Coordinates of C-alpha atoms in Angstrom, one line a residue:
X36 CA -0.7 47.0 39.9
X37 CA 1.0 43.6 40.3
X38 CA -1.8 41.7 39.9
X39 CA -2.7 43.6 36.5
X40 CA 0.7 42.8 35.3
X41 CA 0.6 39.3 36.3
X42 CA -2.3 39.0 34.5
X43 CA -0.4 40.7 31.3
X44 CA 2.5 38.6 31.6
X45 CA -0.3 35.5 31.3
X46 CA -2.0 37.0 28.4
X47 CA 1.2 37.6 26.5
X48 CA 2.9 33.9 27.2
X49 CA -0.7 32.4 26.0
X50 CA -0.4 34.2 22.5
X51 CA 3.4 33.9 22.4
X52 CA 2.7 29.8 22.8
X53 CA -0.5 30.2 20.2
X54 CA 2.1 31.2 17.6
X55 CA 4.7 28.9 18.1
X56 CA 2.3 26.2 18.3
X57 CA 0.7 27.6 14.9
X58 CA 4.2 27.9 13.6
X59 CA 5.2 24.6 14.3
X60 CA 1.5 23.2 12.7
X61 CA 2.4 25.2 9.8
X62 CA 6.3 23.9 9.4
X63 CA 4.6 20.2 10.0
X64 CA 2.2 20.7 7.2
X65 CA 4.5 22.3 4.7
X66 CA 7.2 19.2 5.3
X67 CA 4.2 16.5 5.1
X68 CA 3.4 17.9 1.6
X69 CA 6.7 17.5 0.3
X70 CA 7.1 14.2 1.9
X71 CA 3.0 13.2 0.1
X72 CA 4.5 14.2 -3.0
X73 CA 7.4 12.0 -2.7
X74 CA 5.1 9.5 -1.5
X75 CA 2.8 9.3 -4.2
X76 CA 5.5 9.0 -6.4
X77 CA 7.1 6.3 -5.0
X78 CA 3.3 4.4 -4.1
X79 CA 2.7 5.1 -8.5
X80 CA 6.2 3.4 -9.6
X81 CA 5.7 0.2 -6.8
X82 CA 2.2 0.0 -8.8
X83 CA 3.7 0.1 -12.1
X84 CA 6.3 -1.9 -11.0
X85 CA 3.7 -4.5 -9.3
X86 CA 1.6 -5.1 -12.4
X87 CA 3.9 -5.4 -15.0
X88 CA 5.9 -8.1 -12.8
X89 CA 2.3 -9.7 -12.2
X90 CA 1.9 -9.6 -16.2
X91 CA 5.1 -11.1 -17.0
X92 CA 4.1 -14.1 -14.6
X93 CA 1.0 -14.3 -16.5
X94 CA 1.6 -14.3 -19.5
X95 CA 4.8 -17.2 -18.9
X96 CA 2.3 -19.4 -17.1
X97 CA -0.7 -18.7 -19.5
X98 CA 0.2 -21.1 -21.8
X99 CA 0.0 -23.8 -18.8
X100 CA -3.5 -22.5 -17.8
X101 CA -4.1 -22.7 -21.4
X102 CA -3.2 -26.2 -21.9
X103 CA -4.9 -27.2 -18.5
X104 CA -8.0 -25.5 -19.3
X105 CA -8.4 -27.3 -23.1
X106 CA -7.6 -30.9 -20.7
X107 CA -10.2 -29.8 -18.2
X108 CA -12.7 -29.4 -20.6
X109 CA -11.8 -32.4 -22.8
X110 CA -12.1 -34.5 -19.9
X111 CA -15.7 -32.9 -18.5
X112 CA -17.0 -33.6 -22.8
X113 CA -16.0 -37.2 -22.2
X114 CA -17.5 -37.6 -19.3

């Protein structure tokens, strides 16, 4: 009889540490969607943020790149 209730007692603490171990997998997931959705937001507004700096830069040097393009070319047409 021992033996049969030894081999109980392992049988129970295996399913007993399946289920935390799916509990804490589940608790994991659940906070790493929250924390994607954060994420994502925060990833979309450094984009937005990124390419309208990068446009403003642009555009206040595109004038320059203008003017040094027109020379470039002036200079290859006399050449």
């Amino acid at each position: 009889m021992t033996a049969v209730k030894h081999l109980e007692y392992q049988i129970t603490r295996q399913l007993m540490r399946r289920r935390e171990q799916l509990t804490v997998r589940q608790g994991a997931t659940a906070q790493g969607n929250r924390r994607w959705g954060t994420s994502k937001w925060a990833d979309r507004l450094i984009a937005i943020l990124a390419l309208t700096t990068g446009l403003l830069v642009l555009g206040s040097f595109l004038e320059e790149l203008l003017w040094a393009a027109v020379a470039a070319t002036t200079l290859l047409t006399l050449r």
